[in-house]
Short mmCIF file of C-alpha atoms in Angstrom, two decimals:
data_model
loop_
_atom_site.label_atom_id
_atom_site.label_comp_id
_atom_site.label_asym_id
_atom_site.label_seq_id
_atom_site.Cartn_x
_atom_site.Cartn_y
_atom_site.Cartn_z
CA UNK A 1 158.89 93.90 19.16
CA UNK A 2 159.65 90.62 20.75
CA UNK A 3 161.59 87.87 19.13
CA UNK A 4 158.65 85.66 19.91
CA UNK A 5 156.34 87.65 17.64
CA UNK A 6 158.91 87.62 14.88
CA UNK A 7 158.97 83.89 15.08
CA UNK A 8 155.22 83.74 15.00
CA UNK A 9 155.07 85.88 11.91
CA UNK A 10 157.58 83.67 10.29
CA UNK A 11 155.64 80.62 11.34
CA UNK A 12 152.43 82.17 10.04
CA UNK A 13 154.02 82.64 6.69
CA UNK A 14 155.23 79.11 6.79
CA UNK A 15 151.70 78.03 7.54
CA UNK A 16 152.71 76.42 10.80
CA UNK A 17 150.37 78.08 13.26
CA UNK A 18 147.13 76.80 14.66
CA UNK A 19 143.91 78.74 14.19
CA UNK A 20 144.19 80.26 17.64
CA UNK A 21 147.75 81.27 17.08
CA UNK A 22 146.88 82.79 13.72
CA UNK A 23 144.09 84.82 15.27
CA UNK A 24 146.33 85.96 18.07
CA UNK A 25 149.18 86.88 15.80
CA UNK A 26 146.96 88.67 13.36
CA UNK A 27 145.26 90.68 16.05
CA UNK A 28 148.65 91.68 17.40
CA UNK A 29 149.67 92.55 13.93
CA UNK A 30 146.75 94.76 13.35
CA UNK A 31 147.35 96.64 16.57
CA UNK A 32 150.97 97.38 16.34
CA UNK A 33 152.34 99.60 13.68
CA UNK A 34 155.81 98.25 13.96
CA UNK A 35 154.66 94.72 13.72
CA UNK A 36 152.69 95.57 10.68
CA UNK A 37 155.78 96.75 8.96
CA UNK A 38 157.41 93.49 9.85
CA UNK A 39 154.45 91.73 8.36
CA UNK A 40 154.85 93.79 5.24
CA UNK A 41 158.50 93.01 5.07
CA UNK A 42 157.87 89.32 5.35
CA UNK A 43 155.20 89.59 2.73
CA UNK A 44 157.56 91.42 0.46
CA UNK A 45 160.23 88.85 0.85
CA UNK A 46 157.77 86.09 0.30
CA UNK A 47 156.34 87.79 -2.75
CA UNK A 48 159.75 88.46 -4.16
CA UNK A 49 160.74 84.87 -3.77
CA UNK A 50 157.62 83.78 -5.53
CA UNK A 51 158.13 86.39 -8.19
CA UNK A 52 154.66 87.79 -7.72
CA UNK A 53 154.64 89.83 -10.90
CA UNK A 54 155.49 86.99 -13.14
CA UNK A 55 154.17 84.13 -11.09
CA UNK A 56 157.64 82.65 -11.19
CA UNK A 57 161.15 83.45 -10.26
CA UNK A 58 163.05 85.34 -12.88
CA UNK A 59 166.75 84.81 -13.45
CA UNK A 60 168.04 87.83 -11.63
CA UNK A 61 166.48 87.14 -8.27
CA UNK A 62 169.30 88.84 -6.45
CA UNK A 63 168.78 91.98 -8.51
CA UNK A 64 165.11 91.94 -7.78
CA UNK A 65 165.64 91.51 -4.09
CA UNK A 66 167.99 94.46 -4.22
CA UNK A 67 165.43 96.44 -6.20
CA UNK A 68 162.80 95.46 -3.71
CA UNK A 69 164.88 96.69 -0.83
CA UNK A 70 165.42 99.97 -2.67
CA UNK A 71 161.72 100.30 -3.20
CA UNK A 72 160.71 99.66 0.35
CA UNK A 73 158.49 102.31 1.83
CA UNK A 74 159.88 104.81 4.25
CA UNK A 75 158.63 102.90 7.27
CA UNK A 76 160.87 100.04 6.35
CA UNK A 77 164.05 101.59 5.11
CA UNK A 78 166.02 104.73 4.54
CA UNK A 79 165.13 106.84 1.49
CA UNK A 80 166.00 105.10 -1.71
CA UNK A 81 169.06 106.14 -3.65
CA UNK A 82 168.47 108.99 -6.05
CA UNK A 83 169.50 107.10 -9.14
CA UNK A 84 167.15 104.19 -8.61
CA UNK A 85 164.57 103.58 -11.30
CA UNK A 86 161.01 104.79 -10.83
CA UNK A 87 158.88 102.55 -8.67
CA UNK A 88 156.72 101.31 -11.50
CA UNK A 89 159.70 99.76 -13.17
CA UNK A 90 159.69 97.12 -10.52
CA UNK A 91 156.58 95.09 -11.03
CA UNK A 92 157.50 93.25 -7.89
CA UNK A 93 157.43 96.39 -5.84
CA UNK A 94 154.16 97.63 -7.19
CA UNK A 95 152.13 94.50 -6.96
CA UNK A 96 153.77 92.42 -4.34
CA UNK A 97 152.11 93.66 -1.23
CA UNK A 98 148.94 94.58 -3.01
CA UNK A 99 148.51 91.07 -4.23
CA UNK A 100 148.81 89.59 -0.79
CA UNK A 101 146.35 92.09 0.59
CA UNK A 102 144.10 91.26 -2.30
CA UNK A 103 144.17 87.60 -1.53
CA UNK A 104 143.28 88.24 2.06
CA UNK A 105 140.55 90.65 1.15
CA UNK A 106 139.06 88.45 -1.50
CA UNK A 107 138.72 85.58 0.89
CA UNK A 108 136.60 87.46 3.35
CA UNK A 109 134.95 90.08 1.23
CA UNK A 110 134.68 89.41 -2.47
CA UNK A 111 132.80 92.66 -2.93
CA UNK A 112 135.77 94.66 -1.75
CA UNK A 113 136.63 96.21 -5.05
CA UNK A 114 138.82 99.06 -3.96
CA UNK A 115 142.02 98.96 -5.96
CA UNK A 116 144.49 97.43 -3.60
CA UNK A 117 147.26 99.62 -4.84
CA UNK A 118 145.54 102.50 -3.11
CA UNK A 119 145.72 100.74 0.21
CA UNK A 120 149.11 99.18 0.09
CA UNK A 121 151.74 101.14 1.99
CA UNK A 122 154.10 100.21 -0.82
CA UNK A 123 152.23 102.45 -3.18
CA UNK A 124 151.52 105.18 -0.71
CA UNK A 125 153.09 107.71 -3.02
CA UNK A 126 150.34 107.26 -5.59
CA UNK A 127 148.58 110.55 -6.00
CA UNK A 128 144.94 110.57 -5.14
CA UNK A 129 142.86 112.32 -7.70
CA UNK A 130 139.47 111.93 -6.13
CA UNK A 131 138.58 112.91 -2.61
CA UNK A 132 136.80 109.64 -2.19
CA UNK A 133 139.93 107.75 -3.11
CA UNK A 134 142.00 109.84 -0.80
CA UNK A 135 139.67 108.91 1.95
CA UNK A 136 139.73 105.28 1.02
CA UNK A 137 143.47 105.33 0.96
CA UNK A 138 143.62 106.85 4.38
CA UNK A 139 141.99 103.75 5.79
CA UNK A 140 144.95 102.10 7.41
CA UNK A 141 145.91 98.61 6.34
CA UNK A 142 144.92 97.45 9.77
CA UNK A 143 141.35 97.36 8.71
CA UNK A 144 142.14 95.05 5.91
CA UNK A 145 143.31 92.54 8.36
CA UNK A 146 140.10 92.90 10.27
CA UNK A 147 138.21 92.51 7.06
CA UNK A 148 140.10 89.51 6.04
CA UNK A 149 140.60 87.66 9.19
CA UNK A 150 138.09 88.72 11.75
CA UNK A 151 135.39 89.25 9.18
CA UNK A 152 134.51 92.61 10.66
CA UNK A 153 132.81 94.22 7.75
CA UNK A 154 133.19 97.90 7.71
CA UNK A 155 131.47 100.30 5.41
CA UNK A 156 134.08 102.50 3.86
CA UNK A 157 133.31 106.19 3.76
CA UNK A 158 132.71 107.43 0.24
CA UNK A 159 132.54 111.10 -0.55
CA UNK A 160 130.17 111.83 -3.36
CA UNK A 161 131.06 115.32 -4.46
CA UNK A 162 128.54 115.94 -7.20
CA UNK A 163 125.96 113.21 -7.02
CA UNK A 164 124.19 114.05 -10.25
CA UNK A 165 127.31 114.49 -12.29
CA UNK A 166 129.13 111.54 -10.87
CA UNK A 167 126.38 109.05 -11.27
CA UNK A 168 124.59 110.17 -14.37
CA UNK A 169 125.34 108.04 -17.41
CA UNK A 170 125.40 111.25 -19.35
CA UNK A 171 128.74 112.05 -17.87
CA UNK A 172 130.27 108.64 -17.76
CA UNK A 173 131.67 108.61 -21.25
CA UNK A 174 135.08 109.37 -22.57
CA UNK A 175 135.44 113.01 -23.41
CA UNK A 176 138.00 115.69 -23.72
CA UNK A 177 138.65 117.18 -20.33
CA UNK A 178 137.51 120.68 -19.47
CA UNK A 179 136.01 121.51 -22.84
CA UNK A 180 132.50 122.74 -23.35
CA UNK A 181 132.23 123.70 -27.01
CA UNK A 182 131.19 120.92 -29.39
CA UNK A 183 132.96 122.68 -32.26
CA UNK A 184 136.23 122.65 -30.36
CA UNK A 185 135.82 119.02 -29.45
CA UNK A 186 135.01 118.24 -33.03
CA UNK A 187 138.18 119.86 -34.19
CA UNK A 188 140.25 118.00 -31.60
CA UNK A 189 138.69 114.75 -32.75
CA UNK A 190 139.75 115.44 -36.30
CA UNK A 191 143.25 116.20 -35.11
CA UNK A 192 143.25 113.04 -33.05
CA UNK A 193 142.24 110.80 -35.93
CA UNK A 194 144.80 112.46 -38.14
CA UNK A 195 147.51 112.25 -35.50
CA UNK A 196 146.68 108.60 -34.88
CA UNK A 197 147.62 107.73 -38.43
CA UNK A 198 151.14 108.84 -37.75
CA UNK A 199 151.30 107.58 -34.21
CA UNK A 200 150.54 104.08 -35.43
CA UNK A 201 153.85 104.07 -37.24
CA UNK A 202 155.71 104.26 -33.98
CA UNK A 203 157.10 100.99 -32.69
CA UNK A 204 155.16 101.13 -29.47
CA UNK A 205 151.86 100.28 -30.98
CA UNK A 206 149.73 103.30 -31.59
CA UNK A 207 146.53 101.51 -30.86
CA UNK A 208 145.95 103.97 -28.10
CA UNK A 209 145.05 107.03 -30.15
CA UNK A 210 142.51 105.13 -32.19
CA UNK A 211 141.22 103.39 -29.14
CA UNK A 212 140.83 106.78 -27.57
CA UNK A 213 138.81 107.95 -30.50
CA UNK A 214 136.70 104.83 -30.82
CA UNK A 215 135.79 105.16 -27.18
CA UNK A 216 134.88 108.78 -27.47
CA UNK A 217 131.49 109.64 -26.11
CA UNK A 218 129.74 112.22 -28.27
CA UNK A 219 126.73 112.57 -26.03
CA UNK A 220 126.17 116.01 -24.70
CA UNK B 1 135.92 79.14 6.17
CA UNK B 2 138.94 79.66 8.33
CA UNK B 3 140.33 76.40 7.16
CA UNK B 4 140.05 77.47 3.58
CA UNK B 5 141.44 80.87 4.44
CA UNK B 6 144.39 79.21 5.96
CA UNK B 7 144.92 77.10 2.91
CA UNK B 8 144.77 80.20 0.78
CA UNK B 9 147.16 82.05 2.98
CA UNK B 10 149.54 79.16 2.83
CA UNK B 11 149.17 78.81 -0.86
CA UNK B 12 149.40 82.44 -1.79
CA UNK B 13 151.81 83.79 0.73
CA UNK B 14 154.25 81.00 0.53
CA UNK B 15 153.40 79.41 -2.74
CA UNK B 16 155.54 77.12 -4.73
CA UNK B 17 158.78 78.36 -6.11
CA UNK B 18 158.67 77.38 -9.73
CA UNK B 19 161.61 76.39 -11.83
CA UNK B 20 163.80 79.10 -13.26
CA UNK B 21 162.92 80.89 -16.42
CA UNK B 22 163.78 79.12 -19.60
CA UNK B 23 165.62 80.31 -22.66
CA UNK B 24 163.19 82.93 -23.89
CA UNK B 25 164.09 85.36 -21.18
CA UNK B 26 167.63 85.30 -22.48
CA UNK B 27 166.48 87.06 -25.62
CA UNK B 28 167.53 90.68 -25.57
CA UNK B 29 165.10 93.53 -25.13
CA UNK B 30 166.19 94.69 -28.54
CA UNK B 31 165.20 91.39 -30.11
CA UNK B 32 161.85 91.36 -28.34
CA UNK B 33 160.95 94.83 -29.51
CA UNK B 34 162.00 94.12 -33.05
CA UNK B 35 159.89 91.00 -33.10
CA UNK B 36 156.98 92.94 -31.63
CA UNK B 37 157.05 95.51 -34.40
CA UNK B 38 157.32 92.80 -37.01
CA UNK B 39 154.48 90.73 -35.55
CA UNK B 40 152.07 93.58 -35.02
CA UNK B 41 152.19 94.36 -38.71
CA UNK B 42 152.81 91.05 -40.43
CA UNK B 43 150.57 88.68 -38.46
CA UNK B 44 146.83 88.29 -38.72
CA UNK B 45 145.10 88.31 -35.39
CA UNK B 46 141.80 88.98 -33.69
CA UNK B 47 141.14 89.84 -30.13
CA UNK B 48 139.28 91.73 -27.48
CA UNK B 49 140.98 94.19 -25.23
CA UNK B 50 140.03 96.44 -22.39
CA UNK B 51 141.28 99.97 -22.34
CA UNK B 52 141.48 101.77 -19.05
CA UNK B 53 142.42 105.41 -18.99
CA UNK B 54 142.17 107.34 -15.79
CA UNK B 55 138.95 105.90 -14.41
CA UNK B 56 137.29 105.20 -17.72
CA UNK B 57 137.01 101.61 -18.92
CA UNK B 58 136.28 100.60 -22.50
CA UNK B 59 136.11 97.28 -24.27
CA UNK B 60 137.12 97.00 -27.88
CA UNK B 61 137.60 94.43 -30.55
CA UNK B 62 140.48 94.45 -32.91
CA UNK B 63 140.97 92.50 -36.09
CA UNK B 64 144.16 92.77 -38.06
CA UNK B 65 144.60 91.11 -41.43
CA UNK B 66 147.99 90.82 -43.08
CA UNK B 67 148.28 89.57 -46.59
CA UNK B 68 151.71 89.94 -48.05
CA UNK B 69 152.54 93.59 -47.67
CA UNK B 70 148.88 94.52 -47.41
CA UNK B 71 147.38 95.34 -44.04
CA UNK B 72 143.87 96.02 -42.86
CA UNK B 73 142.67 96.67 -39.39
CA UNK B 74 139.41 97.28 -37.62
CA UNK B 75 138.89 98.57 -34.12
CA UNK B 76 135.35 98.37 -32.88
CA UNK B 77 133.93 99.62 -29.61
CA UNK B 78 131.93 97.03 -27.70
CA UNK B 79 130.44 99.51 -25.26
CA UNK B 80 128.70 102.82 -25.69
CA UNK B 81 128.33 104.06 -29.24
CA UNK B 82 129.34 101.33 -31.70
CA UNK B 83 132.19 103.32 -33.12
CA UNK B 84 134.49 101.78 -35.58
CA UNK B 85 137.74 102.67 -37.28
CA UNK B 86 138.84 100.70 -40.32
CA UNK B 87 142.32 101.28 -41.60
CA UNK B 88 143.81 100.02 -44.79
CA UNK B 89 146.55 100.93 -47.19
CA UNK B 90 144.43 103.54 -48.89
CA UNK B 91 142.08 104.90 -46.34
CA UNK B 92 140.91 105.42 -42.81
CA UNK B 93 137.18 104.99 -42.33
CA UNK B 94 135.51 106.16 -39.14
CA UNK B 95 131.96 105.02 -38.51
CA UNK B 96 130.26 107.13 -35.89
CA UNK B 97 126.76 105.86 -35.17
CA UNK B 98 126.27 108.44 -32.46
CA UNK B 99 126.99 111.28 -34.88
CA UNK B 100 125.32 109.39 -37.71
CA UNK B 101 128.28 109.99 -39.91
CA UNK B 102 130.93 108.07 -41.78
CA UNK B 103 134.22 109.73 -42.47
CA UNK B 104 136.43 108.38 -45.23
CA UNK B 105 139.94 109.74 -45.55
CA UNK B 106 141.80 108.60 -48.63
CA UNK B 107 145.54 108.58 -48.65
CA UNK B 108 147.58 109.84 -51.49
CA UNK B 109 149.88 107.35 -53.08
CA UNK B 110 152.93 109.37 -52.19
CA UNK B 111 152.11 109.35 -48.52
CA UNK B 112 154.43 107.24 -46.51
CA UNK B 113 151.79 106.41 -43.97
CA UNK B 114 150.45 103.09 -42.86
CA UNK B 115 151.80 100.47 -43.30
CA UNK B 116 155.25 101.91 -43.10
CA UNK B 117 156.60 101.44 -39.64
CA UNK B 118 159.43 103.17 -37.94
CA UNK B 119 162.11 100.63 -37.20
CA UNK B 120 163.06 100.14 -33.60
CA UNK B 121 166.41 101.72 -33.18
CA UNK B 122 167.36 100.88 -29.65
CA UNK B 123 170.74 102.54 -29.81
CA UNK B 124 169.16 105.83 -30.82
CA UNK B 125 166.30 105.42 -28.38
CA UNK B 126 168.73 104.64 -25.59
CA UNK B 127 169.55 108.31 -25.35
CA UNK B 128 166.01 108.98 -24.21
CA UNK B 129 164.80 105.70 -22.75
CA UNK B 130 166.20 102.91 -20.67
CA UNK B 131 165.09 99.43 -21.74
CA UNK B 132 164.81 96.64 -19.23
CA UNK B 133 163.60 93.11 -19.12
CA UNK B 134 161.43 93.02 -16.00
CA UNK B 135 160.28 89.45 -15.78
CA UNK B 136 157.43 87.26 -16.86
CA UNK B 137 153.68 87.37 -16.54
CA UNK B 138 150.52 85.74 -17.78
CA UNK B 139 147.99 87.77 -19.76
CA UNK B 140 144.93 86.48 -21.61
CA UNK B 141 146.06 82.99 -20.68
CA UNK B 142 149.31 83.51 -22.52
CA UNK B 143 152.81 83.62 -21.20
CA UNK B 144 154.38 87.01 -21.51
CA UNK B 145 157.70 88.71 -20.99
CA UNK B 146 157.58 92.11 -19.35
CA UNK B 147 159.65 94.93 -20.77
CA UNK B 148 160.07 98.33 -19.19
CA UNK B 149 160.71 101.38 -21.34
CA UNK B 150 161.77 104.05 -18.91
CA UNK B 151 162.08 107.64 -20.06
CA UNK B 152 165.21 109.50 -19.08
CA UNK B 153 163.38 112.79 -18.66
CA UNK B 154 159.85 113.75 -17.58
CA UNK B 155 158.90 114.97 -21.06
CA UNK B 156 157.82 111.56 -22.33
CA UNK B 157 155.81 108.67 -21.05
CA UNK B 158 157.17 105.36 -19.93
CA UNK B 159 155.78 102.06 -21.06
CA UNK B 160 155.50 98.62 -19.62
CA UNK B 161 154.97 96.07 -22.33
CA UNK B 162 153.81 92.54 -21.78
CA UNK B 163 154.76 90.62 -24.90
CA UNK B 164 153.41 87.24 -25.82
CA UNK B 165 156.36 84.85 -25.67
CA UNK B 166 155.43 83.18 -28.94
CA UNK B 167 154.75 86.13 -31.21
CA UNK B 168 155.84 89.15 -29.17
CA UNK B 169 152.42 90.70 -29.67
CA UNK B 170 151.78 93.26 -26.93
CA UNK B 171 149.19 91.60 -24.69
CA UNK B 172 149.24 94.47 -22.26
CA UNK B 173 150.57 97.99 -22.56
CA UNK B 174 150.84 100.29 -19.59
CA UNK B 175 151.51 103.93 -20.24
CA UNK B 176 153.06 105.63 -17.26
CA UNK B 177 153.43 109.32 -16.68
CA UNK B 178 156.14 111.38 -15.09
CA UNK B 179 154.57 110.88 -11.66
CA UNK B 180 154.76 107.14 -12.01
CA UNK B 181 151.00 106.87 -12.43
CA UNK B 182 149.45 104.71 -15.06
CA UNK B 183 147.62 106.98 -17.47
CA UNK B 184 146.34 104.13 -19.54
CA UNK B 185 146.32 100.39 -19.69
CA UNK B 186 145.42 98.27 -22.63
CA UNK B 187 145.01 94.60 -21.92
CA UNK B 188 143.85 91.83 -24.14
CA UNK B 189 141.34 89.48 -22.57
CA UNK B 190 141.53 87.21 -25.57
CA UNK B 191 143.80 87.12 -28.56
CA UNK B 192 144.01 84.65 -31.39
CA UNK B 193 146.59 84.61 -34.12
CA UNK B 194 144.57 83.73 -37.19
CA UNK B 195 146.71 83.24 -40.30
CA UNK B 196 143.58 82.54 -42.33
CA UNK B 197 142.28 86.07 -41.80
CA UNK B 198 143.36 87.87 -44.93
CA UNK B 199 140.77 90.54 -45.44
CA UNK B 200 138.48 92.40 -43.14
CA UNK B 201 134.98 92.60 -44.44
CA UNK B 202 133.56 96.08 -44.34
CA UNK B 203 130.70 96.55 -41.99
CA UNK B 204 129.22 99.45 -43.91
CA UNK B 205 126.54 97.31 -45.42
CA UNK B 206 123.32 98.14 -43.70
CA UNK B 207 121.62 100.65 -41.55
CA UNK B 208 123.84 103.47 -42.71
CA UNK B 209 121.25 105.10 -44.93
CA UNK B 210 120.65 108.12 -42.76
CA UNK B 211 124.36 108.74 -42.39
CA UNK B 212 126.30 111.74 -43.50
CA UNK B 213 129.33 110.75 -45.51
CA UNK B 214 132.30 112.97 -45.00
CA UNK B 215 135.31 112.94 -47.28
CA UNK B 216 137.96 115.15 -45.76
CA UNK B 217 140.31 116.52 -48.33
CA UNK B 218 143.59 114.67 -48.10
CA UNK B 219 146.62 116.58 -47.01
CA UNK B 220 149.67 116.81 -49.20
CA UNK B 221 153.07 115.96 -47.91
CA UNK B 222 155.68 118.67 -48.01
CA UNK B 223 159.39 118.05 -47.93
CA UNK B 224 160.54 118.22 -44.34
CA UNK B 225 163.51 120.27 -45.42
CA UNK B 226 161.43 122.99 -47.04
CA UNK B 227 161.48 126.32 -45.27
CA UNK B 228 158.73 126.72 -42.79
CA UNK B 229 157.28 129.85 -41.29
CA UNK B 230 157.12 128.10 -37.99
CA UNK B 231 159.99 127.78 -35.61
CA UNK B 232 159.87 125.19 -32.84
CA UNK B 233 162.11 126.61 -30.17
CA UNK B 234 161.66 124.01 -27.47
CA UNK B 235 161.17 120.48 -28.65
CA UNK B 236 162.13 117.78 -26.18
CA UNK B 237 165.51 116.30 -26.94
CA UNK B 238 165.40 113.73 -29.72
CA UNK B 239 162.11 114.79 -31.27
CA UNK B 240 162.71 115.12 -34.98
CA UNK B 241 160.42 116.20 -37.75
CA UNK B 242 159.04 113.09 -39.43
CA UNK B 243 156.33 114.33 -41.72
CA UNK B 244 154.95 117.67 -42.73
CA UNK B 245 151.70 118.06 -44.60
CA UNK B 246 149.58 120.86 -45.88
CA UNK B 247 145.91 120.76 -46.73
CA UNK B 248 144.57 123.59 -48.84
CA UNK B 249 141.31 125.22 -47.94
CA UNK B 250 138.02 123.71 -49.08
CA UNK B 251 134.39 124.65 -48.66
CA UNK B 252 134.14 122.86 -45.35
CA UNK B 253 137.65 123.22 -44.03
CA UNK B 254 140.31 125.78 -43.64
CA UNK B 255 143.87 125.53 -44.74
CA UNK B 256 145.83 123.46 -42.33
CA UNK B 257 149.48 122.70 -41.84
CA UNK B 258 150.58 119.70 -39.84
CA UNK B 259 154.00 118.81 -38.42
CA UNK B 260 154.71 115.37 -36.96
CA UNK B 261 157.61 114.95 -34.57
CA UNK B 262 158.84 111.76 -32.99
CA UNK B 263 161.66 110.62 -30.76
CA UNK B 264 161.30 107.14 -32.20
CA UNK B 265 158.65 106.04 -29.72
CA UNK B 266 156.41 108.94 -28.82
CA UNK B 267 154.70 111.01 -31.48
CA UNK B 268 153.69 114.63 -31.31
CA UNK B 269 151.59 116.54 -33.84
CA UNK B 270 151.40 120.28 -34.28
CA UNK B 271 148.49 121.75 -36.25
CA UNK B 272 148.24 125.27 -37.63
CA UNK B 273 145.04 126.86 -38.88
CA UNK B 274 144.07 130.48 -39.35
CA UNK B 275 142.45 131.60 -36.14
CA UNK B 276 139.25 133.12 -37.42
CA UNK B 277 136.73 131.79 -34.97
CA UNK B 278 136.19 131.18 -31.31
CA UNK B 279 136.46 127.42 -31.50
CA UNK B 280 140.19 127.04 -31.26
CA UNK B 281 141.53 125.52 -28.10
CA UNK B 282 143.23 128.10 -25.88
CA UNK B 283 144.26 125.86 -23.03
CA UNK B 284 145.13 122.32 -22.05
CA UNK B 285 142.85 119.37 -22.47
CA UNK B 286 143.33 115.65 -22.40
CA UNK B 287 141.71 112.37 -23.18
CA UNK B 288 143.29 109.24 -21.81
CA UNK B 289 147.00 109.37 -22.44
CA UNK B 290 146.60 111.96 -25.15
CA UNK B 291 147.34 115.52 -24.12
CA UNK B 292 146.60 118.60 -26.15
CA UNK B 293 147.43 122.23 -25.73
CA UNK B 294 146.15 125.07 -27.85
CA UNK B 295 147.28 128.63 -28.23
CA UNK B 296 147.32 131.45 -30.74
CA UNK B 297 150.45 132.62 -32.49
CA UNK B 298 150.49 135.44 -35.01
CA UNK B 299 146.86 135.00 -35.94
CA UNK B 300 147.07 131.23 -36.17
CA UNK B 301 145.44 128.63 -34.02
CA UNK B 302 148.23 126.31 -32.89
CA UNK B 303 147.25 122.95 -31.41
CA UNK B 304 149.75 120.39 -30.13
CA UNK B 305 148.49 116.81 -29.79
CA UNK B 306 150.47 113.90 -28.48
CA UNK B 307 150.82 110.88 -26.29
CA UNK B 308 153.21 112.76 -24.10
CA UNK B 309 152.86 114.46 -20.72
CA UNK B 310 150.81 117.65 -20.45
CA UNK B 311 153.95 119.61 -19.70
CA UNK B 312 155.44 118.59 -23.04
CA UNK B 313 152.55 119.71 -25.27
CA UNK B 314 152.36 122.97 -23.34
CA UNK B 315 156.07 123.68 -23.62
CA UNK B 316 156.11 122.91 -27.32
CA UNK B 317 153.02 125.02 -27.99
CA UNK B 318 154.34 128.00 -26.06
CA UNK B 319 157.71 127.89 -27.78
CA UNK B 320 156.39 128.17 -31.33
CA UNK B 321 157.25 131.35 -33.20
CA UNK B 322 156.27 132.70 -36.54
CA UNK B 323 158.95 134.10 -38.80
CA UNK B 324 158.14 135.52 -42.18
CA UNK B 325 160.21 133.20 -44.29
CA UNK B 326 158.73 132.32 -47.62
CA UNK B 327 157.62 128.73 -47.42
CA UNK B 328 157.21 128.41 -51.15
CA UNK B 329 160.32 127.03 -52.75
#
């Protein structure tokens, strides 16, 4: 990568470029993997400084920058030290890049509702439960830049595995997983209500068990 | 359009660096959690929250009334079936319009259930969780501090708590599994602290005529030190027996024994019933952050229920043994 491009990225972040220069820089960005990682790095730094998660800078900025560096994806840095905290502990790490991508995406395509965490390279370790999500996640970030800046709308591929089951309202409710017998479900519900009474005594508010039950969908 | 884009980029990517965080952030995690526990039980408040678990999204209303040492609470589903749970000192009422039934569970006076709350004992919890102040956020138009509760082993969930800076009420609660994935999120979209709310009016006033009223027989608490026939060989470190109850058989229900274990944050229940039908769970299931695992031991249906990872309920269930010790003392 040339020093020139580095400067342009920096200038872009500092909002110093003209429209033409922005277009040029962004199109270069979207073409070159290495540049993209530089873009990400700048975004990270920028987000960290702004304290993306909290919307403000927290007292231990230096710690957070260090944490951020630890949490950088493989393309940016060596593997993180074994004793570092799990990634979710760092709200900065989890949301920083995603938020920037979100802003870009929202500007050009408000209907783009894909969770940004699935796209962000920062969160590339997130397990994909659904084939459709996996496919969405495999769409490289490049296309987000196209979406955002060149307004090249692209229909994302969506795999619908079981159309009837996935779209029917009959299956959209909250239910126990992989159970078929109403009597078994009924018994689990009783246990759940009973358990919830005790779980609510725990300091971390046990609203969840009741919420789980209240949301339960009894439709067959 | 481009012009506005550019403004946005400038604004969002660069932004304004706000002033440093004021005094509140200096408060210790310990103090925040203690205040949270206190507030959740002693304040009156009403609010609406969304509850996301896996890909399922629910909206619910909560009203909590505190009046001296009396507490009442209602959780009401705003989508799907209009389910409702009303808790008070003496009872838990579940209104299930979809099942056309109302279940009323009375507590016995001796029960040390709601509203007793386990105190936050950070020093004890520190053996199993790491507590960290993560920063600040804004939820439901309120300023919040963010606290991370990080488990030290994969047998319990982690939590990220967003506490209102004024009252320490949890505005958002993320439950995070051993893979680092969020298994559930609860986030208030509006929350009002309403000191004037002192009682919660029952909603069982109309339209419930065709309902079946169910009055489950209350369980009786047994001394936790009494001999049990059940041996728990593999409980995660720190999980201690909190409560043990027994419900004798009735016309509609079988005898049931219930053990509650907790590490101080997470709670795990183990239920024992005679296995005399085909309806007992013989595998893993889950709903939201709640995992269950069922198995059969010595002719009993054993079901473990808890807000803990799937691995934990399975390990506990599979480690349970029956030993013929007389449980009657």
